[in-house]
PDB file of C-alpha atoms in Angstrom:
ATOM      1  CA  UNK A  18       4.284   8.951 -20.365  1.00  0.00           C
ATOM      2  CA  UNK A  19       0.843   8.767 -18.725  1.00  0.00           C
ATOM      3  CA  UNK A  20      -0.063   8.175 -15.306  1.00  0.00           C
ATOM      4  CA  UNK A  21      -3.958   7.293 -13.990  1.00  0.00           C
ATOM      5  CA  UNK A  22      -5.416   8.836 -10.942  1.00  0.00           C
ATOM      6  CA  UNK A  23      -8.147   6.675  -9.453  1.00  0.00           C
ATOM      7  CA  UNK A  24     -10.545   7.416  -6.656  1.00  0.00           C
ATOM      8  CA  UNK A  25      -9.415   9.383  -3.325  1.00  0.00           C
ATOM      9  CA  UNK A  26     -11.029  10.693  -0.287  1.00  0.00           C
ATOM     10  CA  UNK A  27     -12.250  14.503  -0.074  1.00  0.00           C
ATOM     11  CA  UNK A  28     -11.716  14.855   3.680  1.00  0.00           C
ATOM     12  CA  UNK A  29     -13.640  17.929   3.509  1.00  0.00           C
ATOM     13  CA  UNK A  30     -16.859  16.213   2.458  1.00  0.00           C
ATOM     14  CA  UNK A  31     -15.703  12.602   3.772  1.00  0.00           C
ATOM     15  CA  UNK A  32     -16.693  11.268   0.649  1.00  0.00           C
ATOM     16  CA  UNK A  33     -14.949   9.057  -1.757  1.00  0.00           C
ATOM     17  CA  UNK A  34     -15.965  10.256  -5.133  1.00  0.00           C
ATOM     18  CA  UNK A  35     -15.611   7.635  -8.651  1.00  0.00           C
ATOM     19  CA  UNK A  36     -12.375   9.537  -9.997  1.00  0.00           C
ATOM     20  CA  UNK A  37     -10.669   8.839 -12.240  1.00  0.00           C
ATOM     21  CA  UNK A  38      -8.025  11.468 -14.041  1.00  0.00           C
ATOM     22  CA  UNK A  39      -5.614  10.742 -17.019  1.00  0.00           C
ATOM     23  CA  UNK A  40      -2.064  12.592 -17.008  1.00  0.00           C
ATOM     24  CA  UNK A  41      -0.545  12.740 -20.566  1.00  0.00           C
ATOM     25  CA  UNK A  42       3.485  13.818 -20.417  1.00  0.00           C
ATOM     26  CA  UNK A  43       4.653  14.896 -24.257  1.00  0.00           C
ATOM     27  CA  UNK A  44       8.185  16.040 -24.125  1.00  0.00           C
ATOM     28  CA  UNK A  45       8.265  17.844 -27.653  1.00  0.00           C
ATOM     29  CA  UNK A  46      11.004  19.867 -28.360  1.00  0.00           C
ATOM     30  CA  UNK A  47      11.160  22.817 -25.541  1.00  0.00           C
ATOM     31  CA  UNK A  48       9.135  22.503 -22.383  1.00  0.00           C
ATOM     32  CA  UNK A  49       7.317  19.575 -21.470  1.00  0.00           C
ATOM     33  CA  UNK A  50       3.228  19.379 -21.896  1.00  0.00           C
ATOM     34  CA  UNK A  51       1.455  18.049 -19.069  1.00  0.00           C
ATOM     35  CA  UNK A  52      -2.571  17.425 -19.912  1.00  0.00           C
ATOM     36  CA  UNK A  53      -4.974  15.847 -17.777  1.00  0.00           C
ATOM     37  CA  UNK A  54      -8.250  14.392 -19.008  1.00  0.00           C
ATOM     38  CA  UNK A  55     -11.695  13.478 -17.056  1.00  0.00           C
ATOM     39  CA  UNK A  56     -12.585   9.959 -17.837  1.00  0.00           C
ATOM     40  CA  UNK A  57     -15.406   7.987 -16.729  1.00  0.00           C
ATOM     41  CA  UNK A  58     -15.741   4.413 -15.196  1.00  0.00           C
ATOM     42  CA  UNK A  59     -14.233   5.285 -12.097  1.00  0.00           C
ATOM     43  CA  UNK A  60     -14.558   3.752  -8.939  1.00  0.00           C
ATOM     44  CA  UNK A  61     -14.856   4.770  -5.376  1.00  0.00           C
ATOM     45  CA  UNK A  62     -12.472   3.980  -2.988  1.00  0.00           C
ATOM     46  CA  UNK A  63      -9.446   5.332  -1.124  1.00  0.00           C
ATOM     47  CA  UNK A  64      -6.059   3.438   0.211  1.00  0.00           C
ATOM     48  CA  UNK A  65      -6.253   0.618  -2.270  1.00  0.00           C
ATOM     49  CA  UNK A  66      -3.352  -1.793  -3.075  1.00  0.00           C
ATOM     50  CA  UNK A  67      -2.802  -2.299  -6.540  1.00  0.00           C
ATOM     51  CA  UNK A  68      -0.299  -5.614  -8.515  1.00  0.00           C
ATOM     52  CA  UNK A  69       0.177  -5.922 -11.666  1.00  0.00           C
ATOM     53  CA  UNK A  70      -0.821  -9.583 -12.879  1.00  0.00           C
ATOM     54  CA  UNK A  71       0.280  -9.516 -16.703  1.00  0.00           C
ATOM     55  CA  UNK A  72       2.195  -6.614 -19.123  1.00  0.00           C
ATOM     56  CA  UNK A  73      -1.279  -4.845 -19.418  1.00  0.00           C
ATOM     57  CA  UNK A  74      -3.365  -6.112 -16.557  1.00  0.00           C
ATOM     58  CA  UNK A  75      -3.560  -4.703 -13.120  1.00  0.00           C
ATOM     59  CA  UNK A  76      -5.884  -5.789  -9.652  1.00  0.00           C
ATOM     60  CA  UNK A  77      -6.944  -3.476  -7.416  1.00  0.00           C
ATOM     61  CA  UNK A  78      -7.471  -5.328  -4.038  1.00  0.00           C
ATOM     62  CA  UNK A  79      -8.238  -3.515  -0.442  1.00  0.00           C
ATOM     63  CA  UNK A  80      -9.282   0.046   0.223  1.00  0.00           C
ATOM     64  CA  UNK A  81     -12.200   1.814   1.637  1.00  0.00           C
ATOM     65  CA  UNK A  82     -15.551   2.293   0.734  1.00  0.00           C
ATOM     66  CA  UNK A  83     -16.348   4.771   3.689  1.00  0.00           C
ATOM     67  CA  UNK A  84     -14.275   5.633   6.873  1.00  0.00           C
ATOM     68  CA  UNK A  85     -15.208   2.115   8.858  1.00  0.00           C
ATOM     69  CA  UNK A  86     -16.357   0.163   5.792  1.00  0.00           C
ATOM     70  CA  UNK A  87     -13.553  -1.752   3.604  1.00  0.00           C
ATOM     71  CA  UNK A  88     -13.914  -2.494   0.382  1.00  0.00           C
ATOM     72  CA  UNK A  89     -14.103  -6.134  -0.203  1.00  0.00           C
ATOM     73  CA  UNK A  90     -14.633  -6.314  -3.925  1.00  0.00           C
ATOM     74  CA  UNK A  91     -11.825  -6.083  -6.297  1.00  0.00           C
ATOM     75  CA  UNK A  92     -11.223  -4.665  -9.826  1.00  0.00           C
ATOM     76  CA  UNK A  93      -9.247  -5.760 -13.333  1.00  0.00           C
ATOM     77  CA  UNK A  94      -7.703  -2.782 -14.640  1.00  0.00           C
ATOM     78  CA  UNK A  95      -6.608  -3.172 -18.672  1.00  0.00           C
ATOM     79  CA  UNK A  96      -4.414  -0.697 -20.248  1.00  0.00           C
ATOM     80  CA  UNK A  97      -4.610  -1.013 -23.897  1.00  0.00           C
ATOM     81  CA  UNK A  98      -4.020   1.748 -26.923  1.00  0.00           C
ATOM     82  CA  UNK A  99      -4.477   4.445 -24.440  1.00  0.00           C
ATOM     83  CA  UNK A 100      -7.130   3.032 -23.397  1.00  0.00           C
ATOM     84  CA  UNK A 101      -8.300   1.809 -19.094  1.00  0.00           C
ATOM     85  CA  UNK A 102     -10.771  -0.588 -18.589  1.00  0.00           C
ATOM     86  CA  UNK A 103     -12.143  -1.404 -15.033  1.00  0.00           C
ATOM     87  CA  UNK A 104     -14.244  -4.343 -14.477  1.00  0.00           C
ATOM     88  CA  UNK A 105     -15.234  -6.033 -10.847  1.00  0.00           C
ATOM     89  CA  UNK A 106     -13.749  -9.344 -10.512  1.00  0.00           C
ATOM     90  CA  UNK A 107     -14.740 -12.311  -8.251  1.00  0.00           C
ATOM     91  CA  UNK A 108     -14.796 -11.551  -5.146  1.00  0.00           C
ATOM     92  CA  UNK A 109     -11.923 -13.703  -3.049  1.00  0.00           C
ATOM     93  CA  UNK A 110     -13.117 -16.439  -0.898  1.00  0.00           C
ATOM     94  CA  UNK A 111     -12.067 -13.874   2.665  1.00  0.00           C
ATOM     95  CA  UNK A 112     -11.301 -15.375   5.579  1.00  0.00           C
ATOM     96  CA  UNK A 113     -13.949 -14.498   9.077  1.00  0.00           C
ATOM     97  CA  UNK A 114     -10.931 -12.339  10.408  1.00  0.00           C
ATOM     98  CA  UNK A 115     -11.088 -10.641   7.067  1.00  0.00           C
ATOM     99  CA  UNK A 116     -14.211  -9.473   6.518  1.00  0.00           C
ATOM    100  CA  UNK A 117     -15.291  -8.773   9.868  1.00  0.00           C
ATOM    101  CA  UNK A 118     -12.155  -6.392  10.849  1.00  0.00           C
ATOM    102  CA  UNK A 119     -12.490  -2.811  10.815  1.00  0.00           C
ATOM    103  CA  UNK A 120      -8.665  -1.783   9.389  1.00  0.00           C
ATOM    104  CA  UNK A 121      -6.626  -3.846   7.251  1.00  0.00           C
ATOM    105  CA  UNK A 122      -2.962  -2.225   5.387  1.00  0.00           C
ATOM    106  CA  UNK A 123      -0.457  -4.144   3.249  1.00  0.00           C
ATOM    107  CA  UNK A 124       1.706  -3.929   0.428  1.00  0.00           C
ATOM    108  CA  UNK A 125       2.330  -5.077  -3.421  1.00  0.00           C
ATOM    109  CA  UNK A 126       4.261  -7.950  -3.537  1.00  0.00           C
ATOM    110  CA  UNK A 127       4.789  -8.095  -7.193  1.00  0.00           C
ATOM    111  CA  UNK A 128       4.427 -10.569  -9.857  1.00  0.00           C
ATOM    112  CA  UNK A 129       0.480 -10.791  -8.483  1.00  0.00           C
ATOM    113  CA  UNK A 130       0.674 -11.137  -5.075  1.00  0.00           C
ATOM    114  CA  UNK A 131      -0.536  -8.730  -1.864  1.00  0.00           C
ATOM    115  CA  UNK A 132       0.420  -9.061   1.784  1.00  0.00           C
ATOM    116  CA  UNK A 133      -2.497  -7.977   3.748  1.00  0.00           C
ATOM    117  CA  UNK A 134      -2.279  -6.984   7.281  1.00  0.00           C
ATOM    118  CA  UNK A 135      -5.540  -7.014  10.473  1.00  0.00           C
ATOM    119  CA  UNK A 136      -5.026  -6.406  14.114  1.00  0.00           C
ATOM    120  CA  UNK A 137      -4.417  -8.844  16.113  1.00  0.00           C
ATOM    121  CA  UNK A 138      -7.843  -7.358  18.392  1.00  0.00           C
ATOM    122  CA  UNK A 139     -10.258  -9.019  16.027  1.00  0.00           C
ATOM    123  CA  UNK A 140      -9.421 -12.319  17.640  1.00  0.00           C
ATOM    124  CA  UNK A 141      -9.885 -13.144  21.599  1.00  0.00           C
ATOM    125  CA  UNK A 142      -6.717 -14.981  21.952  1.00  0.00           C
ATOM    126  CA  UNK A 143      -4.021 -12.933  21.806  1.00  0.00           C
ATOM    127  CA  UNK A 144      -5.153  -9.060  21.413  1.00  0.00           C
ATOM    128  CA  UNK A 145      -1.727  -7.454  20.832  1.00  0.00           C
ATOM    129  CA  UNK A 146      -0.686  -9.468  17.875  1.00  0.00           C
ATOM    130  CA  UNK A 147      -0.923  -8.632  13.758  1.00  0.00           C
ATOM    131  CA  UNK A 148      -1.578 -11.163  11.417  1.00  0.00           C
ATOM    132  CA  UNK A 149      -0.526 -11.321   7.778  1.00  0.00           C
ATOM    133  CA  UNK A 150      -2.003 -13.121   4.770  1.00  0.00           C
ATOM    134  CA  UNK A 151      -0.913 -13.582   1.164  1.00  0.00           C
ATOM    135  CA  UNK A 152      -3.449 -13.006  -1.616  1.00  0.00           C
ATOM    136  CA  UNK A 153      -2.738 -14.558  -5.075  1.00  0.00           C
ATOM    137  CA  UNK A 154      -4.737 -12.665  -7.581  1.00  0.00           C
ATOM    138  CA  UNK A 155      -4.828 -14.694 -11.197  1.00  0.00           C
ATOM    139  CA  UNK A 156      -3.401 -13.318 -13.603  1.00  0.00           C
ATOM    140  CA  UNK A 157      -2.487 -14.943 -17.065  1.00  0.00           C
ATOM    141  CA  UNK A 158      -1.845 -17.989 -16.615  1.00  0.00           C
ATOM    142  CA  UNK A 159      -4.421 -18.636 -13.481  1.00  0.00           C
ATOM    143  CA  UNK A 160      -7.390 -17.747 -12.769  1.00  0.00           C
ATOM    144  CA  UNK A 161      -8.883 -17.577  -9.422  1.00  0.00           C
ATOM    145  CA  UNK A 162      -7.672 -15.498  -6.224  1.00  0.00           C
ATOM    146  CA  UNK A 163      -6.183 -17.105  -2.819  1.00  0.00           C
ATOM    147  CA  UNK A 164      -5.972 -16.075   0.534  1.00  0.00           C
ATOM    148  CA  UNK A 165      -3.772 -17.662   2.631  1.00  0.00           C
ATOM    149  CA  UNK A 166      -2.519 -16.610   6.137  1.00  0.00           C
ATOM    150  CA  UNK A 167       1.294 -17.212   6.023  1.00  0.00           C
ATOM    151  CA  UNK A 168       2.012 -15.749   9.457  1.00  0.00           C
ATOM    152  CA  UNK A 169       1.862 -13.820  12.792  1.00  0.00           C
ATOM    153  CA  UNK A 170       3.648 -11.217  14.825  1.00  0.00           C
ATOM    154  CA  UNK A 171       3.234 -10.138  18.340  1.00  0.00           C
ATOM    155  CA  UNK A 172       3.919  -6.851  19.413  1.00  0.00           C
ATOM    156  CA  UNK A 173       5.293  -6.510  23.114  1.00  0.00           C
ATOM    157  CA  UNK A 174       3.876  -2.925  23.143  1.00  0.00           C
ATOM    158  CA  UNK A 175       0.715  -2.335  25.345  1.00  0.00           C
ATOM    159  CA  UNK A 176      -2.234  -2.441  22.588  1.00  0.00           C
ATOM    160  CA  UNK A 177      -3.518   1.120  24.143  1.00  0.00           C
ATOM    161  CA  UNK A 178      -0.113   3.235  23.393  1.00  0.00           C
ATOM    162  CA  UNK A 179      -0.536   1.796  19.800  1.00  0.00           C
ATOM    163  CA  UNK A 180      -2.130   4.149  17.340  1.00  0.00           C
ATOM    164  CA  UNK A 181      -4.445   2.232  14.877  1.00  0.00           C
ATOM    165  CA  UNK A 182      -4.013   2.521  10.641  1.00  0.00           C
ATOM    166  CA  UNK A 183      -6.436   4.831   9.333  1.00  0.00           C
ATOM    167  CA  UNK A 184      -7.707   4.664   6.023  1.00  0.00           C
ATOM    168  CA  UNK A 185      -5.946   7.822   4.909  1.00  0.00           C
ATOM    169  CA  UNK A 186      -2.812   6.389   5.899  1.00  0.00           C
ATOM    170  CA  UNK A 187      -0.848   3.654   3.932  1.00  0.00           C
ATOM    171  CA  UNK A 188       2.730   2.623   3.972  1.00  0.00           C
ATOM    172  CA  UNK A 189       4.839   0.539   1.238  1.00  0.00           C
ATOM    173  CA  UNK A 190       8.014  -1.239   1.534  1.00  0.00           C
ATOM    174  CA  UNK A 191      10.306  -2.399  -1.601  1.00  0.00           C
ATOM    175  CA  UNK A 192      13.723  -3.208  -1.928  1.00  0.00           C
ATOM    176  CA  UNK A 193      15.911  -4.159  -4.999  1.00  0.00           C
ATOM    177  CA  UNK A 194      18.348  -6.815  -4.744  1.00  0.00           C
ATOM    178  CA  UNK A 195      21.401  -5.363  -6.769  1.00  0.00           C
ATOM    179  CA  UNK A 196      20.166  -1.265  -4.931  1.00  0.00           C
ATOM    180  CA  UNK A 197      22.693  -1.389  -2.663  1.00  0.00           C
ATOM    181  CA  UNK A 198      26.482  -1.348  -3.422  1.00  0.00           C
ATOM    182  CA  UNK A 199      29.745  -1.121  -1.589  1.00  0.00           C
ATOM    183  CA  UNK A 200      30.165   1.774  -2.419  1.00  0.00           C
ATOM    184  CA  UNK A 201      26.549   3.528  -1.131  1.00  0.00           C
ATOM    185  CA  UNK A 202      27.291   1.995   1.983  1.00  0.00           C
ATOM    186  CA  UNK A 203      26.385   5.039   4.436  1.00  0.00           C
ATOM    187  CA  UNK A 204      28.396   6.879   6.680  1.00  0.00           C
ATOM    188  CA  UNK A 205      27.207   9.376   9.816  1.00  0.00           C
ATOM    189  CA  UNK A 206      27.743  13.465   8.901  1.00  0.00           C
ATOM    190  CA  UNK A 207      26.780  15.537  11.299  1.00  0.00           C
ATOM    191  CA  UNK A 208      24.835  17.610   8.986  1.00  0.00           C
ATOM    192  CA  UNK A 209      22.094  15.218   8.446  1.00  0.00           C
ATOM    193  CA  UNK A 210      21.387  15.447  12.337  1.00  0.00           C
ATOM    194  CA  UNK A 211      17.761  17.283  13.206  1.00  0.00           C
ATOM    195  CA  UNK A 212      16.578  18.233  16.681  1.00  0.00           C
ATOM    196  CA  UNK A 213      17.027  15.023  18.482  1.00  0.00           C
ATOM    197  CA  UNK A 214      13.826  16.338  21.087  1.00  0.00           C
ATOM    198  CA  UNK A 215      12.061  15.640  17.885  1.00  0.00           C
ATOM    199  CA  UNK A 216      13.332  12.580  16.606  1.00  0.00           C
ATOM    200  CA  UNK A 217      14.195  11.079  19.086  1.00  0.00           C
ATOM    201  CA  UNK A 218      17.876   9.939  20.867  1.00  0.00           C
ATOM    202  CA  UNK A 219      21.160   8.532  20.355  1.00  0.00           C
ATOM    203  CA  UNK A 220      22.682   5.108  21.518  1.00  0.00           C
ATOM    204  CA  UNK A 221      26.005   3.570  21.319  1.00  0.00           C
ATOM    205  CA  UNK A 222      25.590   0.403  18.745  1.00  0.00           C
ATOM    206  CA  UNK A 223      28.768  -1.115  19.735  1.00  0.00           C
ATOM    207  CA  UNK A 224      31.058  -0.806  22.556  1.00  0.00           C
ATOM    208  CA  UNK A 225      33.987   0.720  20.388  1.00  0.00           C
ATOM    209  CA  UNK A 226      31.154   3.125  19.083  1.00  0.00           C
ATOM    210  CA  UNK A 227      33.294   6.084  18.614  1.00  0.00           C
ATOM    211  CA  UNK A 228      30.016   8.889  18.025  1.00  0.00           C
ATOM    212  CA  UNK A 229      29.846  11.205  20.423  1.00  0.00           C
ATOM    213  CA  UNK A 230      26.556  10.728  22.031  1.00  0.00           C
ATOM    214  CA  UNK A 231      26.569  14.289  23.956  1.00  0.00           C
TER     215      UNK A 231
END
């Protein structure tokens, strides 16, 4: 029934002001009563990821600090009696790549883990490839954070027709085992179609595709 706000990125002023807003939900009988509170302790930063490492701990890794400065520090966040506490943890032992790239983007990976993302242009090698790492932020029953790269991907599109992440945008990706049954399985209507100059085009995905493609 309540949900935390935290930091954000005016991008009228271009500055990341220490926010940090609680929303109370009380569902009485009648109408439901929204309230929202001003609390301090906030911190500044925009596009952070956040995990959860135990039932009332949280880390907040990533972000930015200003448009081409990341935010390399992270934060324990403990929910307790109504309550949010946010302290600055040790700092993880980055890798070069890490710290000295401009853009980074990833995703929760639950149970305390965060994939983080960088260009492939920070290294001279190969300049159209992204590279992924895996950071293990302690929770309960550990006690110190790892970053490890677990892999690489190279793109066969020409680096300039790319569009770089900026720090206003972020993207998340979840799935749940058990989501998807036999019976959700999806068919085409013809309702659902928008303006395919838009969107883009059709193509046959088999050769007794039966969709009209005109």
């Amino acid at each position: 029934d309540t949900i935390y706000i935290l930091g954000g990125h005016s991008l009228e002023n271009n500055i990341r002001p220490p926010n940090l807003y609680r929303l109370k939900i009380d569902l009485p009988l009648g109408s439901p009563a929204v309230s929202c509170t001003v609390l301090p302790g906030g911190i500044s930063v925009s596009s952070a990821l956040v995990t959860q490492t135990g039932d009332k701990e949280f880390v907040i890794v990533g972000g930015y600090q200003y448009d081409n400065q990341k935010r390399l520090v992270c934060n324990t966040v403990t929910l307790e009696d109504n309550n949010i506490k946010i302290i600055e943890r040790e700092t993880p032992d980055w890798t070069p790549d890490i710290k000295h790239c401009k853009i980074w983007f990833g995703s929760d990976m639950s149970n305390g883990s965060i994939l983080l993302g960088i260009p492939g242009d920070n290294r001279q090698l190969i300049s159209d490839a992204n590279y992924f790492y895996i950071l293990r932020c302690g929770g309960e029953k550990e006690d110190k954070e790892e970053a490890a790269q677990i892999c690489s991907q190279t793109s066969t599109e020409d680096p300039g027709d790319s569009t770089p992440f900026e720090d206003s945008e972020e993207f998340c990706f979840s799935a749940e085992a058990n989501r998807f049954d036999d019976d959700d399985i999806d068919t085409y209507n013809e309702d659902d179609e928008e303006d395919e100059s838009e969107t883009g085009y059709w193509i046959t995905c088999s050769a007794n595709c039966d969709i009209d493609i005109n």
